[in-house]
Coordinates of C-alpha atoms and ligand atoms in Angstrom, one line a residue:
X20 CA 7.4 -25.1 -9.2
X21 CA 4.8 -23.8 -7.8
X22 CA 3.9 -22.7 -4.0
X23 CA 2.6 -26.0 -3.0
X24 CA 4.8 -28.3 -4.7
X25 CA 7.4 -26.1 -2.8
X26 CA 5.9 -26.6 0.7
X27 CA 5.4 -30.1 -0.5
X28 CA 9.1 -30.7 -0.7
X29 CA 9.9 -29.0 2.4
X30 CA 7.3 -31.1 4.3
X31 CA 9.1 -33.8 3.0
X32 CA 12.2 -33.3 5.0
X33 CA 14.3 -33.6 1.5
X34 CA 17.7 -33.6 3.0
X35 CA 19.2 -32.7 -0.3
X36 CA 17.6 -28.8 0.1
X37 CA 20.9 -27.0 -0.5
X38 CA 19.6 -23.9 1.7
X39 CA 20.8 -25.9 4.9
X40 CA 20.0 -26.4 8.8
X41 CA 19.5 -22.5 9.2
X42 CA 16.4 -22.1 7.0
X43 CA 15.0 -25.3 8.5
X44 CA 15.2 -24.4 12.3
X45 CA 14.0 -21.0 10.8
X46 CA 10.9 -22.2 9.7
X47 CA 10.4 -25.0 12.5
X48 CA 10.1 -21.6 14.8
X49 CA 7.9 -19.9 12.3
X50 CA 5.7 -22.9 11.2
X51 CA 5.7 -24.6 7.9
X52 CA 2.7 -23.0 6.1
X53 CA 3.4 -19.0 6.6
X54 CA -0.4 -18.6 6.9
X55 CA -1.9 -14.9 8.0
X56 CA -1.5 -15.6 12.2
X57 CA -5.4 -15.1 13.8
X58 CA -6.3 -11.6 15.0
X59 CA -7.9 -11.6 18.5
X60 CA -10.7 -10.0 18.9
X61 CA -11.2 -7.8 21.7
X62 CA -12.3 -4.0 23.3
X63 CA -11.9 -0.8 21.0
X64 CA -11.2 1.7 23.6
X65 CA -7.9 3.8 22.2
X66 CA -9.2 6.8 20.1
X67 CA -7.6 6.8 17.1
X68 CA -4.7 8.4 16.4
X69 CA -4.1 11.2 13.4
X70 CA -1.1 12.0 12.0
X71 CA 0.0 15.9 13.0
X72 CA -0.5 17.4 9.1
X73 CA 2.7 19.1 7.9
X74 CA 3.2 21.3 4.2
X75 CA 5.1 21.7 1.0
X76 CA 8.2 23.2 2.7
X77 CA 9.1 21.5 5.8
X78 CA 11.7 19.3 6.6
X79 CA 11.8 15.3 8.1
X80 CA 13.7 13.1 9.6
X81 CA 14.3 9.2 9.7
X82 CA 14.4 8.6 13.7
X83 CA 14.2 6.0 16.3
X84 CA 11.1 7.5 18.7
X85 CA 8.8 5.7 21.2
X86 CA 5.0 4.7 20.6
X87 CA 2.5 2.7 22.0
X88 CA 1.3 -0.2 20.2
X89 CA -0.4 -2.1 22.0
X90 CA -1.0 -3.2 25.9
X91 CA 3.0 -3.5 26.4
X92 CA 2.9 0.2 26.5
X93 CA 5.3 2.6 25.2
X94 CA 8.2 0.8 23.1
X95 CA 10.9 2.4 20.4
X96 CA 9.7 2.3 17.1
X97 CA 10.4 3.8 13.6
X98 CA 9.0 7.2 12.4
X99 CA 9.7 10.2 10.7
X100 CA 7.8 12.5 13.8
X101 CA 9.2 11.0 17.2
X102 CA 6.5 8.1 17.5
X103 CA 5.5 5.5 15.0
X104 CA 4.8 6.4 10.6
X105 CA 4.9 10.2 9.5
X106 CA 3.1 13.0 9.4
X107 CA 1.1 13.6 6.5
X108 CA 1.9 16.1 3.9
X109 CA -0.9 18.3 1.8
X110 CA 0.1 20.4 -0.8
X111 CA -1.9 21.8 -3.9
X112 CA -1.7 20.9 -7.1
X113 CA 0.5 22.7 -9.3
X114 CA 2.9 23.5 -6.0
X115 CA 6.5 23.5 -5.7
X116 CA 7.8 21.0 -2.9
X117 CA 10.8 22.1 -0.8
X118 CA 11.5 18.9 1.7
X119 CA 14.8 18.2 3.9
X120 CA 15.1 15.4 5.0
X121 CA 17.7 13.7 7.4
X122 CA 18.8 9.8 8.5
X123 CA 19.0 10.1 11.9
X124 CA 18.9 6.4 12.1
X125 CA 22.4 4.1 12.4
X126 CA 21.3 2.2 9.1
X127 CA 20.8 3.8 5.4
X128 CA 17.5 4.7 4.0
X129 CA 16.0 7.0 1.5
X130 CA 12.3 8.3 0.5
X131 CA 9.9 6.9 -2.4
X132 CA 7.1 9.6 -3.0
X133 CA 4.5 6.3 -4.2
X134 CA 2.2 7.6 -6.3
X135 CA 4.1 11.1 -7.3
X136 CA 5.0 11.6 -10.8
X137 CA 7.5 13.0 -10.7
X138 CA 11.6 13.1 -11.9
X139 CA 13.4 10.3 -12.0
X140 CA 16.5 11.9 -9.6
X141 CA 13.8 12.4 -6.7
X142 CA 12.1 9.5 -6.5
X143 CA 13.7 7.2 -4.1
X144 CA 15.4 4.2 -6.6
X145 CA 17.0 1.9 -4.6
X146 CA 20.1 3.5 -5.8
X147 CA 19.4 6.9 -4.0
X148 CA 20.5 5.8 -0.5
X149 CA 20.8 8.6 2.6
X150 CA 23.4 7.3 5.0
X151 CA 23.2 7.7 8.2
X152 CA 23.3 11.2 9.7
X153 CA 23.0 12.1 5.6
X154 CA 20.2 14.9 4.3
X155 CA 18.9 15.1 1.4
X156 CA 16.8 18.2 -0.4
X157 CA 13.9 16.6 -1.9
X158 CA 12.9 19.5 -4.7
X159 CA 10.0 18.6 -7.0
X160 CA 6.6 19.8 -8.3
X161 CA 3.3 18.4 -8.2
X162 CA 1.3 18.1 -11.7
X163 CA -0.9 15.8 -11.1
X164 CA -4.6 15.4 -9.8
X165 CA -5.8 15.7 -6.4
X166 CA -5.6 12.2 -4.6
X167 CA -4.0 10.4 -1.6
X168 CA -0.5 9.3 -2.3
X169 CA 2.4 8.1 0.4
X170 CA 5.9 8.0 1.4
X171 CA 8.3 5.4 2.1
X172 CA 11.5 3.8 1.9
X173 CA 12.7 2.1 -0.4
X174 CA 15.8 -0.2 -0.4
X175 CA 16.7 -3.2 -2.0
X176 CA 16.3 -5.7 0.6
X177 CA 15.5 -3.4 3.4
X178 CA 12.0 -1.9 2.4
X179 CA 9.9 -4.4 3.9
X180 CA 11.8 -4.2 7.6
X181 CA 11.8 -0.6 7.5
X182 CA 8.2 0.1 6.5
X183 CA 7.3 -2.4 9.1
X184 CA 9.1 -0.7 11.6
X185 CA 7.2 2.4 11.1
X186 CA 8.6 4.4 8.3
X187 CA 5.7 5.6 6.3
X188 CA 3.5 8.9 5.8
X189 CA 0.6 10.3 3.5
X190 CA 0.8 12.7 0.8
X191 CA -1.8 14.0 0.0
X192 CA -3.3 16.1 -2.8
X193 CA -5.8 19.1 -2.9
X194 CA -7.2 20.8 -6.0
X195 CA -9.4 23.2 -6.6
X196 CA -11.5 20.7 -9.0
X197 CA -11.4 19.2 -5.8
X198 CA -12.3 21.4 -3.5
X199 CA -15.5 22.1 -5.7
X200 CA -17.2 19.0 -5.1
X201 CA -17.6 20.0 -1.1
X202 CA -16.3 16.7 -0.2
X203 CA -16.5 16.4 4.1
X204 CA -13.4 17.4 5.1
X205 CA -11.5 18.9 8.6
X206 CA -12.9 16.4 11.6
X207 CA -14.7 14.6 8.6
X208 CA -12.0 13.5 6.5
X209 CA -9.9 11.2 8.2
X210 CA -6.7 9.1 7.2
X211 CA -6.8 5.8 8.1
X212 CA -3.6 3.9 7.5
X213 CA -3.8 -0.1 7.6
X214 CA -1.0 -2.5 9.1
X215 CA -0.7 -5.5 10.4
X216 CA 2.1 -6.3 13.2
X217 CA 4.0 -9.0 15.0
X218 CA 5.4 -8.2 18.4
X219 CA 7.8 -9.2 20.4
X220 CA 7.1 -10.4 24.4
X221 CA 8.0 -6.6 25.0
X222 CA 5.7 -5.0 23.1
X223 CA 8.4 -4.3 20.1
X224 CA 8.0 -4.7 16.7
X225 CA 9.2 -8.0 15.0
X226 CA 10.3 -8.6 11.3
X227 CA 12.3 -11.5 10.5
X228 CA 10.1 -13.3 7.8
X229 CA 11.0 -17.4 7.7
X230 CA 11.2 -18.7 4.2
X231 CA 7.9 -19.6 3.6
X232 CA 7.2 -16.2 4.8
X233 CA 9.2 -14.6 1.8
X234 CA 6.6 -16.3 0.0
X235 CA 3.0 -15.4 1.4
X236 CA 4.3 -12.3 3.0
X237 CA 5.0 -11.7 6.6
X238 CA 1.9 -11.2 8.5
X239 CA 0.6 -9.6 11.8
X240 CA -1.7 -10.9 14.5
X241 CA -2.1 -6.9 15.7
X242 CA -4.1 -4.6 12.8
X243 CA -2.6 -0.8 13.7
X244 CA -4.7 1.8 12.5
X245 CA -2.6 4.9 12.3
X246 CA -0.2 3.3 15.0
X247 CA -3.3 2.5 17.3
X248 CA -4.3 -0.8 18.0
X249 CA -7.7 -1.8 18.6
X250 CA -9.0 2.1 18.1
X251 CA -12.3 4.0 18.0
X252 CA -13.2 7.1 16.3
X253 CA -16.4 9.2 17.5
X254 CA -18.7 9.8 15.0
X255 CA -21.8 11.7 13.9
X256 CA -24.8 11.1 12.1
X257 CA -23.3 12.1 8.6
X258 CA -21.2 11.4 5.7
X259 CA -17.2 11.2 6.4
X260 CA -14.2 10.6 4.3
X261 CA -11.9 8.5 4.8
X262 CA -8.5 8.3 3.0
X263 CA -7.1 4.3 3.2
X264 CA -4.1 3.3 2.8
X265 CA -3.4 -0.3 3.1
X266 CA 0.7 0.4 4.5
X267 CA 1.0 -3.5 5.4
X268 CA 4.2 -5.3 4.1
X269 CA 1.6 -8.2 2.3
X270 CA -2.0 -8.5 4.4
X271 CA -4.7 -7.7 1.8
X272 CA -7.1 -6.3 3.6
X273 CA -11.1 -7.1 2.3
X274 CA -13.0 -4.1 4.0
X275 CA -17.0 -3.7 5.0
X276 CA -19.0 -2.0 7.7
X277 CA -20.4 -4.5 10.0
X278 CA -24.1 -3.3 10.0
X279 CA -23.8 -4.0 6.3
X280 CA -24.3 -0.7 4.7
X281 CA -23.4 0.3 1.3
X282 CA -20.4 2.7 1.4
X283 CA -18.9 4.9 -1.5
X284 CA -15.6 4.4 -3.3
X285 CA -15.1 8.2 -4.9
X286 CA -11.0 7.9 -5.9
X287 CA -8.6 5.4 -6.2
X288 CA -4.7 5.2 -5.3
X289 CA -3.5 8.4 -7.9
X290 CA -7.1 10.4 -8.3
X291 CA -11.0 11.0 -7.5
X292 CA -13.1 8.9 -9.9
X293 CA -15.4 10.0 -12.4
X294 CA -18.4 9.1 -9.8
X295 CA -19.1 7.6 -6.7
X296 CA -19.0 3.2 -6.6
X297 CA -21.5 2.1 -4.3
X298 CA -19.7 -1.2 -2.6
X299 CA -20.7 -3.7 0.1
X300 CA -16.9 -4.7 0.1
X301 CA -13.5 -2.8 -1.2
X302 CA -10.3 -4.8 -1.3
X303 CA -6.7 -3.5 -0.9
X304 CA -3.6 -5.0 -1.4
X305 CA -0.2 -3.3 -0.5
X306 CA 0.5 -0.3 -1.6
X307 CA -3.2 0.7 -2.5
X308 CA -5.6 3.5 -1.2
X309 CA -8.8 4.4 -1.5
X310 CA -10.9 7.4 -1.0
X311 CA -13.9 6.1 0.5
X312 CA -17.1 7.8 2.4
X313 CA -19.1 6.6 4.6
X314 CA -23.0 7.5 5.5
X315 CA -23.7 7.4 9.4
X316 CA -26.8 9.1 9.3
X317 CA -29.1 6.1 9.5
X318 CA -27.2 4.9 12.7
X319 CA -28.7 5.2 16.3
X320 CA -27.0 7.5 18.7
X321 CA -25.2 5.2 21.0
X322 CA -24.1 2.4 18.5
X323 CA -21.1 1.1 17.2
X324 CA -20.0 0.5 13.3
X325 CA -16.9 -1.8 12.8
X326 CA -15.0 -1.8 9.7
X327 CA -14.2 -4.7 9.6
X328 CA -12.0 -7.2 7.3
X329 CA -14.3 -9.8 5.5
X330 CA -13.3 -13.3 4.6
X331 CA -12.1 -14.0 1.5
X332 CA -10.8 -16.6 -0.9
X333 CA -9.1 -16.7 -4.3
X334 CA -6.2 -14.4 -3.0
X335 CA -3.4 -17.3 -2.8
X336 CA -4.1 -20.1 0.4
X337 CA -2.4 -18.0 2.8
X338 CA -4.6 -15.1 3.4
X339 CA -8.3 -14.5 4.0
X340 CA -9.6 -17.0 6.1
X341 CA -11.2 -15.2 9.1
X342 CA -13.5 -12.2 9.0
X343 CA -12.1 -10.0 12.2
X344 CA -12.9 -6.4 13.4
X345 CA -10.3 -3.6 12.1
X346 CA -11.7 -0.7 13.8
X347 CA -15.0 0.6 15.6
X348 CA -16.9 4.0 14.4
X349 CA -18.5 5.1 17.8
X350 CA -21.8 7.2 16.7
X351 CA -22.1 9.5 19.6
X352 CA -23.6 12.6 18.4
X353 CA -26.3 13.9 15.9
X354 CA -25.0 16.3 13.2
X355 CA -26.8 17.9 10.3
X356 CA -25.5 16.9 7.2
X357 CA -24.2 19.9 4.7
X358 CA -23.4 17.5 2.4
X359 CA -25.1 15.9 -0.9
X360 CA -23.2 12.6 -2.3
X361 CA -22.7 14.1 -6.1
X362 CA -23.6 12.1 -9.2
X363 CA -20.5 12.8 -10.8
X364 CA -17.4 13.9 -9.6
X365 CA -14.0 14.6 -11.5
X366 CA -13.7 13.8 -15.1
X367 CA -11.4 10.9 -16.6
X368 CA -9.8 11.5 -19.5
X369 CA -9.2 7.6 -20.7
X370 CA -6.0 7.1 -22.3
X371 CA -5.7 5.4 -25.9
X372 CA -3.2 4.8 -28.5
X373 CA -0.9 2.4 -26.7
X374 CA 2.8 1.8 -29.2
X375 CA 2.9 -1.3 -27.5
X376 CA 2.1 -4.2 -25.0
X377 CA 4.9 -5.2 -23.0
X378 CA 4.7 -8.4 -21.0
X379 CA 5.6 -8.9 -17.4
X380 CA 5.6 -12.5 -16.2
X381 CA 5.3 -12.7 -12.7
X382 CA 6.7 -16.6 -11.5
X383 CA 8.0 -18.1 -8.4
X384 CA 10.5 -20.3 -8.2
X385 CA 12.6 -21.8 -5.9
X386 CA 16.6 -20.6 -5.5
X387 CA 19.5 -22.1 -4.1
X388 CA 19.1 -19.6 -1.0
X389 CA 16.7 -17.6 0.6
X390 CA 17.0 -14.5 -2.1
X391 CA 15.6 -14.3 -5.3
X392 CA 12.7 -16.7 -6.1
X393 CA 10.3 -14.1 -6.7
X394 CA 11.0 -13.3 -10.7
X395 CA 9.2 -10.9 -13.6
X396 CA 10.2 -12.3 -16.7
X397 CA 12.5 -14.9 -15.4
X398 CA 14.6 -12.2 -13.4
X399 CA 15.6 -11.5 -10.3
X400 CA 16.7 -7.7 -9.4
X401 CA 19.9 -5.9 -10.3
X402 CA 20.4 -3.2 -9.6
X403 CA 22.7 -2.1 -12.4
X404 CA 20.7 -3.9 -15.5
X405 CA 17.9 -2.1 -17.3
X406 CA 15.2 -4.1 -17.9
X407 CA 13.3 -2.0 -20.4
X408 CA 13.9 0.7 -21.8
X409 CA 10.8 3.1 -23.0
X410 CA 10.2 6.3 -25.2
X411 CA 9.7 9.6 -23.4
X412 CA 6.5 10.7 -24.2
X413 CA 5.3 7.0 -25.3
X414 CA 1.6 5.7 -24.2
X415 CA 2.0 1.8 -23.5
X416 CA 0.6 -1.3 -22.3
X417 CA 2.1 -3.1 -19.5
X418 CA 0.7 -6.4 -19.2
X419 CA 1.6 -8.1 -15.9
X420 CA 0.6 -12.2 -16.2
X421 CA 0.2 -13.8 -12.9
X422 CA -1.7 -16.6 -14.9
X423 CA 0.1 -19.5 -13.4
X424 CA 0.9 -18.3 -9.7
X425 CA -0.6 -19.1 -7.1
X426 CA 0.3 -16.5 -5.0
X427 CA -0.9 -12.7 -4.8
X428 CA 1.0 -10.0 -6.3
X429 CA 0.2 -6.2 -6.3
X430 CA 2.3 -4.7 -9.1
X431 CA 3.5 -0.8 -8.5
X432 CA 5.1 0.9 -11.4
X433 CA 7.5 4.2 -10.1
X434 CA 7.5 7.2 -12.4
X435 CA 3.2 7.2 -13.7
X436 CA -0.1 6.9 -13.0
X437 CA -2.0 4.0 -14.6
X438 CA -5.3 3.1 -16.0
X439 CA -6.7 -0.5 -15.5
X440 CA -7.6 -1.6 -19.1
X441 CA -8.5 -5.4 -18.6
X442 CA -8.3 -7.9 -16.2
X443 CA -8.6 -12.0 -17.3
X444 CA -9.0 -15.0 -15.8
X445 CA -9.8 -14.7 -11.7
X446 CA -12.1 -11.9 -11.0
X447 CA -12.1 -11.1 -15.2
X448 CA -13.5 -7.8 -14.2
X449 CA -12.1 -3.9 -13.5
X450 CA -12.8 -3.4 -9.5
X451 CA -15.1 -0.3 -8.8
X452 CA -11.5 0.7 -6.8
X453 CA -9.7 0.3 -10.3
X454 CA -11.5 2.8 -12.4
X455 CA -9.7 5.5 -11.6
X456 CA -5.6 6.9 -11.7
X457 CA -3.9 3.6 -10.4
X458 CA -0.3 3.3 -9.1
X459 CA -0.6 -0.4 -8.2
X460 CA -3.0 -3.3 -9.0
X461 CA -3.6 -6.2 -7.2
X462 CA -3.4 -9.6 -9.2
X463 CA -4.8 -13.1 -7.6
X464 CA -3.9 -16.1 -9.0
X465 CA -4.6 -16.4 -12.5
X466 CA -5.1 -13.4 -13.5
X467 CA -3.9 -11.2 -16.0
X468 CA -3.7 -7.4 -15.6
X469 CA -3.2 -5.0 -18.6
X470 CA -2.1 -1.1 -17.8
X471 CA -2.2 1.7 -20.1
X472 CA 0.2 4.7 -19.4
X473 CA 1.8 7.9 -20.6
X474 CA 5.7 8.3 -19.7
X475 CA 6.5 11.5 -18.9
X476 CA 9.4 11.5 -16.5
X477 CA 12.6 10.7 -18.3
X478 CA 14.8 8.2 -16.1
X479 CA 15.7 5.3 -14.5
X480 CA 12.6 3.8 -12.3
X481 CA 11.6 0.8 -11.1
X482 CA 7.8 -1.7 -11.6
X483 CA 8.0 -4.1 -8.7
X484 CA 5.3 -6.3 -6.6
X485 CA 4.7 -4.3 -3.6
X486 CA 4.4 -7.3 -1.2
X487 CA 7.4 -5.8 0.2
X488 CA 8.7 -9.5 1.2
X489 CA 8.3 -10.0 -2.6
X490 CA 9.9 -7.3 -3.2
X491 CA 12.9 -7.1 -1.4
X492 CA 13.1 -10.9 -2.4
X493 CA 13.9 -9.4 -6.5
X494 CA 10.2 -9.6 -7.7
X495 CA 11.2 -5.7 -8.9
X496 CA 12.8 -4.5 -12.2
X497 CA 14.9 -1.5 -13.3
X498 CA 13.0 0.8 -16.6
X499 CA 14.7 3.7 -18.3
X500 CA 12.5 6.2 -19.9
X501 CA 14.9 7.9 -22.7
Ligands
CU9 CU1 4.5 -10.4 -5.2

């Protein structure tokens, strides 16, 4: 069954539905269709916040803190820093990472590094759980390219509240590859993580996703930008960088400038790509950065730049239906530009010689409760079976088959990065955003995605959608590379 025939039976009142009175008042207060709630539009006047940087050997806890959100004022929140997210990490390539980290919170929780390769025993599986007033030494190197990766937690059932509630950081990679391409950085290069929240009448953050809910995602009327809603960053008239992560639970977030300028994709979730993609529009579903700059020169002193999320369709019937203002880039200043937009940037190796092409179904279908109708390949998650089990060392294709959903599903696989080989059916086409290192790819309806990947962490990991109501739902499986 798919999504409408679902909310077809429920609009039919069928008495029979065994998941009784408490889902239907649930969704009565929610309404019936779980459709993305309007975002207002309204002043930018909070300057943005950033994220205090920390390094490679620090420690960080799991806390309850205080932020302000929006115009309730200052209200307790998640965060690994005293307010609201994390602070963002930057080590080098080829570093050793030396971490504590402590659950001062009253509930258990642990740390996925998304987008780290690395082993198997430090990644954050569902079964690596910190209890409460619990630290754990997070020891690891970094081998892999430069790029903009992030942390969060990750617990069977628990990810999407806890993400939502502000647990979430960047990591971020330098090289010296990197380094050489004289990419704006300092007060030019500029985080910018995406979420969409619901609030409660006192300002606090709300997550208790209704049924249908489970199935689009649970979606805000307030877009945060790095915990600042409705915020402006002061500009000048030059290129800047920006590092996006969308870190909603399941918004997909279609971004462009509203004076309609070209902008420049240069690196995808896991690396820089092999040159800059000149886009009108970039679209990210959860889970998925992009390393983006933007050219202000051509902008009067005195004006305004939204980015801003453009309409789209063809992304499930739940999301996409209103173009709305994300943030505003306030040009205030001239600036002379010491930077030249390169025609190539970092070499990309493509991977070949795949041993085989394994098939992920991804379906939907109703349970006899509110767990578990989110399957790949007809399961829902345990946590003690292994799914598939892969060679150490192997290159593979993972092919992930949306082809008869009708719902959106970004699929993250733990342990690797990714190349995009092929996409069919839908869009039938590899993104600008995809043709680079990958962690997670977005799939609309219809669609078929195929993967190619190198194994190289021995272990027990996970591939899951990263629509974290999905998610926590069982869309996720366990993989064992031996
Ligand atoms: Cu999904």
């Amino acid at each position: 069954m798919n999504r409408n025939e679902f909310l077809k039976r429920m609009g039919l009142g069928t008495v029979a539905f065994a998941a009784g009175p408490s889902l239907l008042t649930s969704c009565m207060d929610h309404g019936m269709n779980g459709e993305a709630p309007t975002i207002k539009d309204g002043e930018f006047k909070t300057a943005l916040k950033i994220p205090v940087t920390i390094n490679a050997t620090s420690s960080l806890s799991a806390q309850v803190g205080r932020d302000t959100l929006a115009a309730a004022g200052e209200v307790a929140v998640l965060g690994y820093g005293g307010g609201l997210l994390g602070p963002t990490i930057r080590v080098q390539k080829n570093q050793n990472v030396n971490l504590n980290f402590t659950n001062e919170l009253t509930e258990h929780t642990n740390i996925h590094w998304h987008g780290l390769v690395i082993p198997a025993a430090m990644d954050g599986h569902p079964d690596h759980m910190v209890m409460p007033n619990k630290s754990f030494n997070f020891q690891f190197a970094v081998n892999q390219q430069a790029g903009t990766n992030w942390y969060h937690p990750h617990l069977h059932g628990l990810t999407g509240k806890q993400v939502t509630e502000g647990l979430a950081g960047l990591f971020i990679i330098e090289s010296d590859e990197e380094k050489a391409l004289n990419l704006p950085s300092g007060v030019h290069e500029i985080p910018l993580i995406i979420q969409d929240k619901r609030l409660n009448a006192n300002g606090t953050i709300k997550y208790n996703p209704a049924m249908t809910e489970v199935m689009t995602g649970f979606m805000g009327d307030t877009i945060l930008v790095n915990g600042t809603h409705k915020p402006f960053l002061e500009v000048g008239t030059r290129f800047y960088r920006f590092r996006v992560l969308n870190g909603s639970t399941a918004r997909i977030y279609n971004l462009a400038l509203s004076n309609g300028a070209d902008f420049y994709v240069i690196g995808s979730d896991g690396g820089i790509l092999p040159q800059p993609e000149r886009v009108k529009t970039l679209m990210l579903g959860s889970g998925e950065r992009a390393d983006i700059l933007i050219d202000f020169s051509d902008v009067a002193v005195g004006k305004m730049v939204y980015l801003m999320n453009e309409e789209f369709s063809g992304m499930g019937d739940a999301q996409g239906k209103q173009t709305y203002k994300i943030m505003s880039f306030d040009v205030n200043r001239s600036e002379n530009e010491d930077f030249m937009l390169p025609a190539s940037l970092i070499p990309f190796t493509k991977l070949s010689g795949a041993s085989q092409t394994r098939p992920f179904k991804l379906t939907m279908s109703m349970g006899h409760s509110k767990a578990g109708m989110h399957k790949i390949n007809g399961k829902v998650f345990d946590a003690a079976r292994i799914d598939q089990s892969v060679s150490f060392g192997a290159t593979e294709i993972w092919e992930f088959d949306n082809s008869t959903g009708d719902e959106a599903h970004p699929m993250h696989v733990h342990g690797v990065q990714f190349q995009v080989v092929a996409r069919t059916g839908g869009r039938n086409t590899i993104l600008p955003q995809e043709k680079g290192w990958k962690d997670t790819v977005l799939l609309a309806p219809k669609e078929k995605v195929q993967v190619i990947m190198k194994f190289e962490q021995k272990g027990k990991f996970v591939v899951h959608c990263h629509n974290l109501e999905h998610e926590d739902d069982g869309m996720m499986l366990n993989f064992e590379v031996v």
